[in-house]
XYZ file of C-alpha atoms in Angstrom:
588
model
C -11.601 1.504 -41.793
C -7.906 2.166 -43.902
C -6.340 4.665 -45.145
C -6.207 5.825 -48.596
C -3.795 7.821 -50.468
C -5.537 11.470 -51.994
C -5.200 14.604 -53.287
C -6.396 17.502 -51.214
C -9.194 17.886 -53.434
C -10.488 14.263 -53.497
C -9.797 15.000 -49.533
C -12.312 17.508 -49.746
C -15.121 16.286 -51.521
C -14.848 12.937 -49.174
C -15.107 14.469 -46.294
C -18.117 16.467 -47.499
C -19.574 13.059 -48.408
C -18.680 11.612 -45.263
C -20.460 14.627 -43.045
C -23.961 13.608 -45.277
C -23.451 16.754 -47.921
C -25.524 16.655 -50.168
C -25.847 20.434 -52.161
C -22.798 22.255 -52.741
C -23.216 26.498 -53.616
C -20.732 28.364 -54.709
C -19.013 29.923 -57.939
C -15.578 29.045 -59.717
C -12.738 30.274 -59.982
C -9.236 29.712 -61.191
C -7.881 28.955 -56.843
C -11.028 26.599 -56.600
C -10.218 24.560 -60.023
C -8.881 21.365 -58.468
C -12.050 21.092 -56.225
C -14.623 21.629 -58.985
C -12.280 19.281 -61.254
C -12.991 16.491 -58.805
C -16.771 18.000 -58.290
C -17.108 17.104 -61.858
C -15.454 13.539 -61.643
C -17.749 12.929 -58.910
C -20.675 14.390 -60.179
C -22.837 11.619 -59.001
C -22.075 12.548 -55.080
C -22.574 15.952 -54.443
C -24.871 18.359 -56.031
C -23.233 21.622 -56.890
C -25.512 24.296 -57.739
C -24.605 27.967 -59.104
C -24.999 30.912 -58.274
C -24.823 34.548 -59.664
C -22.659 35.952 -56.878
C -21.193 34.153 -54.349
C -23.247 36.544 -51.522
C -26.081 34.512 -53.256
C -24.093 31.644 -53.039
C -24.398 32.170 -48.852
C -27.340 33.272 -48.756
C -28.840 30.048 -50.952
C -26.776 27.804 -48.182
C -28.111 29.656 -45.437
C -31.722 28.632 -46.551
C -31.269 25.203 -47.022
C -29.367 25.272 -43.880
C -32.206 26.996 -41.927
C -35.036 24.994 -43.572
C -33.255 21.713 -43.175
C -31.633 21.796 -39.843
C -28.288 20.561 -41.418
C -24.940 22.670 -42.349
C -25.042 24.898 -45.489
C -22.034 24.670 -47.680
C -20.191 26.836 -49.693
C -17.538 26.927 -52.548
C -15.616 30.143 -53.883
C -12.465 30.893 -55.211
C -9.590 33.544 -53.635
C -9.937 37.353 -53.489
C -12.869 38.879 -54.623
C -14.547 35.346 -53.985
C -14.320 35.228 -50.460
C -14.652 38.937 -49.828
C -17.625 38.138 -51.532
C -18.863 35.882 -49.249
C -18.397 38.092 -46.240
C -22.214 39.598 -45.732
C -23.987 36.387 -45.909
C -21.512 35.480 -43.339
C -22.196 38.133 -40.996
C -25.634 37.535 -41.712
C -24.680 33.823 -40.486
C -22.975 34.470 -37.279
C -25.595 36.887 -36.497
C -28.750 34.405 -37.229
C -26.100 31.463 -35.825
C -26.819 29.566 -39.139
C -24.495 26.597 -39.691
C -22.311 26.833 -42.302
C -18.911 25.983 -43.913
C -17.570 28.263 -46.322
C -14.815 26.544 -48.182
C -12.549 29.291 -49.722
C -9.778 29.137 -52.140
C -6.483 30.451 -51.630
C -3.153 31.333 -53.761
C -0.366 29.070 -53.454
C 1.303 28.787 -49.661
C 4.530 29.980 -51.039
C 3.034 32.705 -51.863
C 0.710 34.044 -49.068
C 1.201 37.382 -48.227
C 2.853 38.578 -52.103
C -0.270 40.238 -53.026
C -0.383 37.731 -55.296
C -3.187 37.454 -58.288
C -6.738 37.503 -56.179
C -4.796 37.009 -52.779
C -6.717 38.528 -50.085
C -6.466 37.626 -46.115
C -9.585 35.798 -46.305
C -8.579 34.655 -42.462
C -7.750 38.585 -40.771
C -10.994 39.731 -43.309
C -13.350 36.814 -41.625
C -12.693 36.309 -38.649
C -15.063 38.878 -36.528
C -17.452 37.765 -38.899
C -17.014 33.957 -38.485
C -17.294 31.159 -35.472
C -14.042 29.819 -36.424
C -11.954 30.057 -39.197
C -8.851 27.621 -40.617
C -5.983 28.342 -43.393
C -4.884 24.916 -44.284
C -0.838 25.365 -44.770
C -0.561 21.374 -44.458
C -2.136 18.864 -46.758
C -1.596 16.299 -43.592
C -4.055 18.533 -41.639
C -6.772 18.869 -44.478
C -9.212 15.877 -43.581
C -9.074 16.423 -39.445
C -9.989 20.570 -40.309
C -12.957 19.701 -42.708
C -14.777 17.477 -39.839
C -13.465 19.914 -37.050
C -14.781 22.688 -39.271
C -18.794 20.714 -39.593
C -18.374 19.937 -35.980
C -17.907 23.822 -35.354
C -20.667 24.986 -37.360
C -22.847 22.635 -35.613
C -22.695 22.052 -32.296
C -23.197 24.649 -29.411
C -24.568 28.183 -30.449
C -24.243 27.335 -34.676
C -22.486 29.341 -36.818
C -20.162 29.503 -40.030
C -17.093 28.042 -40.400
C -14.289 29.105 -42.873
C -11.866 26.751 -44.164
C -9.125 28.648 -46.915
C -7.829 26.175 -48.887
C -4.529 27.176 -50.712
C -4.175 25.749 -54.022
C -1.138 23.802 -53.472
C -2.635 22.216 -51.196
C -5.224 20.723 -53.036
C -3.019 19.110 -55.580
C -0.910 17.594 -52.983
C -1.489 14.542 -51.763
C -1.825 12.717 -48.087
C -3.559 9.409 -46.420
C -7.253 9.902 -45.556
C -9.552 7.934 -43.304
C -13.013 8.444 -42.802
C -13.346 9.098 -39.185
C -16.124 6.644 -37.434
C -17.151 9.923 -35.101
C -15.685 12.988 -35.188
C -14.930 13.903 -31.527
C -13.399 17.772 -30.392
C -10.412 17.668 -28.191
C -10.952 20.894 -26.619
C -14.563 22.729 -27.800
C -17.406 20.785 -25.840
C -20.314 22.646 -25.303
C -22.114 22.332 -22.398
C -25.426 21.010 -23.130
C -26.836 19.845 -20.091
C -28.539 22.240 -18.027
C -27.191 22.696 -13.970
C -30.224 20.692 -11.981
C -30.241 23.074 -9.292
C -30.455 25.725 -11.360
C -33.437 24.469 -13.271
C -35.449 23.605 -10.264
C -35.113 26.965 -8.984
C -36.562 28.113 -12.183
C -39.474 25.702 -11.712
C -40.091 27.585 -8.796
C -40.135 30.359 -10.269
C -41.885 29.572 -12.727
C -45.126 27.892 -10.006
C -45.233 30.921 -8.375
C -45.230 33.546 -10.962
C -49.026 35.620 -11.164
C -47.807 37.818 -14.548
C -45.272 35.087 -16.597
C -44.790 34.951 -19.879
C -42.708 33.080 -22.251
C -39.818 34.866 -24.743
C -38.688 32.357 -27.051
C -35.988 32.836 -29.946
C -34.309 31.482 -32.948
C -32.494 29.372 -30.544
C -35.518 26.962 -29.631
C -35.625 25.867 -33.440
C -32.050 25.788 -33.762
C -31.909 22.753 -30.847
C -33.990 20.879 -32.955
C -37.595 19.386 -33.446
C -37.559 17.496 -30.170
C -36.575 20.797 -28.114
C -40.067 22.885 -30.464
C -42.153 20.154 -29.202
C -40.853 20.647 -25.150
C -41.286 23.640 -25.069
C -44.492 23.703 -27.112
C -45.873 21.112 -24.969
C -44.618 22.912 -21.582
C -46.027 26.380 -22.496
C -49.135 24.358 -22.818
C -48.847 22.785 -19.464
C -48.680 25.939 -17.820
C -51.112 28.007 -19.964
C -48.680 31.098 -20.078
C -48.822 33.147 -22.593
C -45.980 33.163 -25.263
C -43.703 35.174 -27.637
C -41.877 35.033 -30.125
C -38.941 37.221 -31.791
C -38.883 37.467 -35.190
C -35.663 34.959 -35.732
C -38.141 32.321 -33.404
C -41.640 32.573 -35.532
C -42.827 28.228 -35.834
C -40.709 27.551 -32.355
C -44.794 27.413 -31.302
C -48.030 27.439 -33.143
C -48.953 31.159 -34.116
C -52.184 30.387 -34.127
C -52.652 29.297 -30.661
C -54.596 31.147 -28.742
C -51.661 31.316 -26.045
C -49.248 32.737 -28.480
C -49.454 36.528 -28.554
C -47.539 36.930 -31.498
C -43.884 38.862 -32.522
C -42.468 41.034 -29.807
C -40.026 43.782 -30.623
C -40.044 47.365 -32.340
C -42.876 46.101 -34.735
C -44.343 43.850 -32.754
C -47.526 43.399 -31.331
C -49.339 45.848 -28.804
C -49.983 42.919 -26.404
C -47.043 40.643 -26.702
C -44.948 44.172 -25.828
C -46.315 45.395 -22.700
C -46.806 41.962 -21.195
C -43.249 41.540 -21.761
C -43.009 45.208 -19.538
C -45.776 44.253 -17.004
C -44.703 40.306 -16.499
C -43.758 39.454 -13.389
C -41.498 36.346 -14.256
C -39.349 36.174 -17.470
C -38.733 33.015 -18.997
C -36.272 33.533 -22.127
C -35.260 30.765 -23.799
C -33.059 30.586 -26.625
C -33.154 34.864 -27.305
C -30.242 37.293 -26.824
C -32.252 40.264 -25.513
C -31.768 41.900 -29.153
C -31.722 45.995 -28.821
C -34.875 45.215 -31.214
C -36.668 43.468 -28.456
C -35.293 45.574 -25.144
C -35.861 49.151 -26.649
C -34.157 52.111 -24.430
C -32.246 48.972 -21.714
C -33.059 51.015 -18.268
C -36.900 50.667 -19.018
C -37.175 46.807 -20.053
C -39.473 44.892 -18.692
C -38.532 46.795 -14.958
C -39.878 44.757 -12.378
C -39.692 41.477 -13.728
C -37.252 38.349 -12.553
C -35.715 36.408 -15.225
C -34.587 33.290 -16.151
C -32.592 32.931 -19.048
C -31.643 29.374 -21.008
C -29.343 29.561 -23.706
C -26.289 27.395 -25.050
C -24.001 30.237 -25.400
C -22.428 31.511 -22.126
C -21.799 34.572 -24.043
C -25.283 35.619 -24.172
C -26.013 35.371 -20.810
C -26.009 38.891 -19.383
C -24.764 40.443 -22.343
C -27.523 42.853 -23.089
C -29.872 42.570 -20.015
C -28.963 41.037 -16.190
C -30.982 38.079 -15.585
C -31.689 36.820 -11.918
C -31.487 33.115 -13.106
C -29.414 31.573 -16.211
C -29.249 28.157 -17.262
C -26.332 27.575 -19.647
C -26.940 24.249 -22.297
C -29.147 22.875 -24.869
C -32.850 23.732 -24.610
C -34.126 20.672 -25.898
C -32.330 18.873 -22.438
C -33.038 21.426 -20.348
C -36.941 21.728 -21.109
C -37.132 17.713 -20.642
C -35.228 18.207 -17.321
C -37.514 20.847 -16.566
C -40.744 19.204 -17.303
C -39.326 16.146 -15.637
C -39.463 18.212 -11.772
C -42.547 20.386 -13.212
C -44.437 17.000 -13.116
C -42.297 14.944 -10.228
C -42.755 17.646 -7.538
C -46.599 18.075 -8.278
C -46.137 21.621 -9.652
C -49.464 24.106 -10.634
C -49.533 27.162 -11.774
C -51.340 30.020 -9.933
C -54.614 29.766 -11.908
C -56.038 32.581 -9.637
C -53.523 34.926 -10.732
C -53.618 33.555 -14.080
C -56.705 34.458 -14.655
C -56.589 38.101 -14.112
C -53.131 38.029 -16.305
C -55.328 36.529 -19.569
C -57.670 39.036 -19.074
C -55.465 42.110 -18.853
C -53.767 40.642 -21.843
C -57.154 40.437 -23.322
C -57.654 44.499 -23.015
C -54.449 44.697 -24.609
C -55.905 42.193 -27.587
C -58.883 44.080 -27.953
C -56.752 46.988 -29.101
C -56.762 45.252 -32.725
C -53.010 46.504 -32.989
C -52.383 45.240 -36.187
C -56.067 46.528 -37.973
C -55.685 48.578 -41.187
C -57.775 50.019 -43.911
C -58.537 48.481 -47.232
C -60.628 50.232 -49.337
C -61.456 49.857 -53.318
C -58.727 52.155 -54.796
C -55.569 51.173 -53.858
C -54.222 47.986 -52.468
C -52.761 48.082 -48.637
C -49.493 45.837 -48.166
C -51.058 44.710 -45.210
C -53.913 43.269 -47.056
C -51.766 41.774 -49.716
C -50.066 39.686 -47.233
C -53.103 39.286 -44.867
C -54.866 37.298 -48.457
C -51.197 35.574 -49.381
C -51.546 34.114 -46.448
C -54.867 32.684 -46.136
C -54.666 32.203 -49.775
C -51.852 29.487 -48.861
C -51.719 28.621 -45.676
C -53.341 25.211 -46.660
C -49.929 24.140 -48.267
C -47.756 25.402 -45.530
C -45.293 27.339 -47.728
C -41.659 28.275 -46.854
C -41.424 32.149 -46.980
C -37.823 34.084 -47.271
C -38.319 37.654 -46.816
C -36.156 40.586 -48.185
C -35.295 43.208 -45.641
C -37.847 46.214 -45.044
C -41.246 46.838 -44.387
C -42.301 44.082 -45.930
C -40.584 42.234 -43.992
C -42.277 43.252 -40.967
C -45.463 42.806 -42.193
C -45.067 38.870 -43.205
C -44.303 38.571 -39.694
C -47.068 40.002 -38.467
C -49.588 38.863 -41.068
C -47.912 35.175 -41.528
C -48.922 32.313 -38.799
C -46.210 29.869 -38.697
C -47.304 26.688 -36.958
C -44.397 24.788 -38.089
C -40.744 25.317 -37.498
C -37.910 26.166 -40.143
C -41.293 27.558 -42.531
C -39.989 31.181 -41.955
C -36.418 32.451 -42.860
C -35.311 36.097 -42.534
C -32.459 38.309 -42.051
C -33.190 38.915 -38.615
C -29.758 40.476 -36.948
C -27.937 41.734 -40.007
C -30.600 43.034 -41.789
C -29.264 41.911 -45.099
C -31.259 43.727 -48.168
C -30.996 41.048 -50.994
C -31.049 38.057 -48.940
C -34.527 36.645 -49.851
C -33.958 35.419 -53.398
C -31.041 33.929 -52.789
C -32.015 32.020 -49.783
C -35.901 31.405 -51.295
C -33.595 29.183 -54.007
C -31.618 27.662 -51.714
C -35.000 26.301 -49.571
C -36.250 25.220 -53.192
C -33.361 23.178 -53.572
C -33.898 21.356 -50.241
C -37.478 20.929 -50.855
C -38.108 20.794 -54.303
C -41.590 20.173 -54.505
C -42.748 22.323 -51.483
C -44.058 26.124 -52.024
C -41.152 28.997 -51.528
C -42.304 32.266 -51.454
C -39.748 35.334 -51.091
C -41.743 38.465 -49.836
C -40.020 40.906 -51.207
C -39.601 45.112 -52.113
C -38.705 46.809 -54.910
C -35.934 48.072 -53.883
C -34.106 44.492 -52.104
C -35.325 42.508 -54.861
C -32.633 44.165 -57.120
C -30.230 43.487 -54.244
C -29.659 39.855 -55.585
C -31.641 40.059 -58.827
C -28.861 38.383 -60.755
C -30.142 34.609 -58.690
C -33.292 35.172 -60.942
C -30.978 33.414 -63.883
C -30.259 30.478 -61.024
C -34.041 29.556 -60.768
C -34.069 29.657 -64.656
C -30.586 27.119 -64.662
C -32.440 25.387 -62.216
C -35.819 25.365 -63.364
C -36.898 26.375 -59.192
C -40.430 27.850 -59.132
C -39.714 29.847 -56.825
C -42.331 32.720 -56.408
C -40.971 36.314 -55.588
C -43.928 38.398 -54.330
C -43.231 41.955 -54.366
C -44.803 44.947 -52.592
C -43.948 47.864 -54.614
C -44.615 51.125 -53.128
C -41.609 52.834 -54.929
C -39.758 53.550 -51.950
C -37.596 51.985 -49.661
C -40.309 51.905 -47.124
C -38.880 51.753 -43.969
C -36.041 54.268 -44.641
C -38.865 56.193 -46.363
C -41.051 55.747 -42.868
C -37.950 56.880 -40.613
C -37.786 59.977 -42.251
C -41.009 60.592 -42.480
C -41.463 60.227 -38.384
C -38.070 61.207 -37.454
C -36.863 63.354 -39.814
C -39.469 65.880 -40.899
C -40.740 64.247 -43.966
C -37.154 64.825 -45.574
C -37.162 61.961 -48.254
C -33.337 61.638 -48.736
C -32.786 59.403 -51.757
C -35.311 56.636 -50.367
C -37.543 56.921 -53.850
C -36.951 54.190 -55.505
C -36.137 55.453 -59.380
C -35.535 53.842 -63.006
C -37.373 50.406 -61.244
C -37.432 48.209 -63.529
C -40.553 46.489 -65.414
C -40.701 43.746 -63.324
C -43.034 41.231 -65.561
C -40.589 42.303 -68.389
C -37.917 41.465 -66.551
C -39.248 37.625 -65.012
C -40.131 37.031 -68.836
C -36.373 37.458 -70.008
C -35.401 35.563 -67.088
C -38.035 32.869 -68.786
C -40.386 33.029 -65.363
C -43.625 34.640 -65.391
C -44.646 38.153 -64.681
C -47.803 39.225 -63.197
C -48.528 42.613 -61.982
C -51.358 43.754 -59.781
C -52.835 47.581 -59.245
C -56.331 46.698 -57.812
C -57.767 45.529 -54.795
C -60.362 43.474 -56.389
C -57.657 41.515 -58.518
C -55.686 40.501 -55.740
C -56.874 37.128 -55.480
C -57.036 36.286 -58.576
C -53.014 37.116 -58.747
C -51.881 35.188 -56.118
C -53.930 32.188 -57.207
C -52.602 32.164 -60.520
C -49.260 32.900 -59.327
C -49.192 29.795 -56.958
C -51.238 27.744 -60.358
C -48.056 28.227 -62.502
C -45.366 26.366 -62.353
C -42.218 27.635 -62.608
C -40.824 30.880 -61.078
C -42.973 33.713 -61.010
C -42.687 37.628 -60.025
C -45.419 39.508 -58.802
C -45.601 43.128 -58.817
C -48.002 44.227 -56.097
C -48.593 47.652 -56.882
C -49.091 49.071 -52.838
C -49.871 51.991 -50.742
C -46.706 54.472 -51.120
C -48.157 56.425 -47.907
C -48.601 53.042 -45.578
C -46.465 52.700 -42.193
C -45.875 49.747 -40.420
C -47.560 49.988 -37.194
C -46.939 49.307 -33.985
C -43.621 50.638 -34.020
C -41.371 51.519 -31.087
C -39.088 54.219 -31.924
C -35.411 54.741 -31.558
C -34.331 55.570 -28.126
C -38.002 54.946 -26.661
C -38.880 51.807 -24.518
C -40.047 48.782 -25.649
C -44.101 49.439 -24.398
C -44.325 52.913 -25.879
C -45.369 52.008 -29.587
C -47.137 54.502 -32.267
C -50.162 52.337 -33.043
C -51.993 53.122 -36.272
C -55.319 54.378 -35.613
C -57.995 52.298 -36.590
C -60.389 55.305 -36.815
C -58.503 58.053 -38.640
C -56.644 56.087 -41.268
C -53.575 57.129 -42.043
C -52.272 58.991 -38.471
C -50.206 57.167 -35.761
C -51.647 57.690 -32.150
C -49.381 57.350 -28.843
C -49.229 54.176 -26.951
C -50.751 54.464 -23.841
C -48.006 55.397 -21.811
C -47.900 58.763 -23.888
C -45.072 58.264 -25.792
C -45.328 60.799 -28.410
C -42.628 61.740 -31.330
C -41.776 65.094 -31.429
């Protein structure tokens, strides 16, 4: 294809089109007006979604990316536009979300002069991006744009920033659409070492107490990887547990699934991880919320770790057999070797292992007591799941108790239907993420499970829902506290509730109506189902103010500094009194 002279702004828009970008989330400002002018001229090519704050733009792009598998694209101005995006960029980095964030910058000759709305975007974002660029030569712009998408989506996904001085946007240079972009030096390893894969198959076949431990990397690898992991798990008959980010990577209703593991994971998942003899970690990074105290983490197991990111291998937990590469490729090879070598699991030992797991399951660690006076948050989410599961909804969350309860009570059978802030734990994530999901899936049921404190972090995005008529449902569990903070203060800080009570809350029904949405309030357990059904039936944005028990805690819970099998369980015999785990761990 022949080259064509274009302005920098035209090159940016053409590069986005060549990358298949359909939607850009952003907020205009002086340093990006040439790009916005070009967006106006080419409005039929790329859709722009106007958020109400740049942080919301990034979270919306995250929701779009995670629900589609495509990279999210963000466009913000210089200075505060770029700095407002930092939280979202860090969130995307920690949760491996592919983003390309285009930031405006002052003209090249003004960089370093403390010009109006100047910030060292490259310096500020270096620790919170996979890579970043400052384009100082118009002739580099086309290459950098395509390189940014390549880096964001290859290997372990992540956010990439391209900082664009205003004079570069106005200058002209030839642009040639690439047939296929190939990075000269960044070539992540995708095929796993065959000898290591054969060794893994041997270890798996000999295991007596095995478990698959699967994270978000399974989902990031794509639909084929999810399919292969599911097939292999079923082929072996082994139990599987998923991380918070890995929910949906294996059907949550499958009897082999032990639910989520970790700080608020199930009793059976955490105990199985502790007592297993072979652990197969796939696309999981041994996060501290999974491992608990490192010196007590699954002490007697042989550990296999499959990950495309070499820096994740042995970073937190030493493993016995690392395999670097893409989950899809490695699982394909592993299944081929398993079949051709006629491997079979140790069925007698496996049966005993399942019997043991069954006893842990019998503890019913998610049990709660619902009465006819006050709505338990677990009941509200259990009913939300039951009444919406036929619609296969997309669920986003804010961060806190409601997030963990949603992870516990929703059973995701498909990937990319669960969007939450895992690594960074960003309050305010859920609402903008939900609007990004709704943009990507306009006919789907999209629900943001929220707390009354978290939802206020980015409540301005209600205006975005109104502008684009997005029928996002916001399901607030309102306990008038920063629930998880209050829980820790109760259990670990002697009940000293310092600044955790949510005072001066708005009337969420009137707030919803002020944005042209519907507002519903529910205070009676007997009205929960009707409220949820009404929420679903309303064909526009809805805020549900579900008033729940203020004192309810989220169990199981692994306290900070405890081993991952030292769980506090909610007592299903004596309501609201915690009990210690079988290991005898108690809070002092």
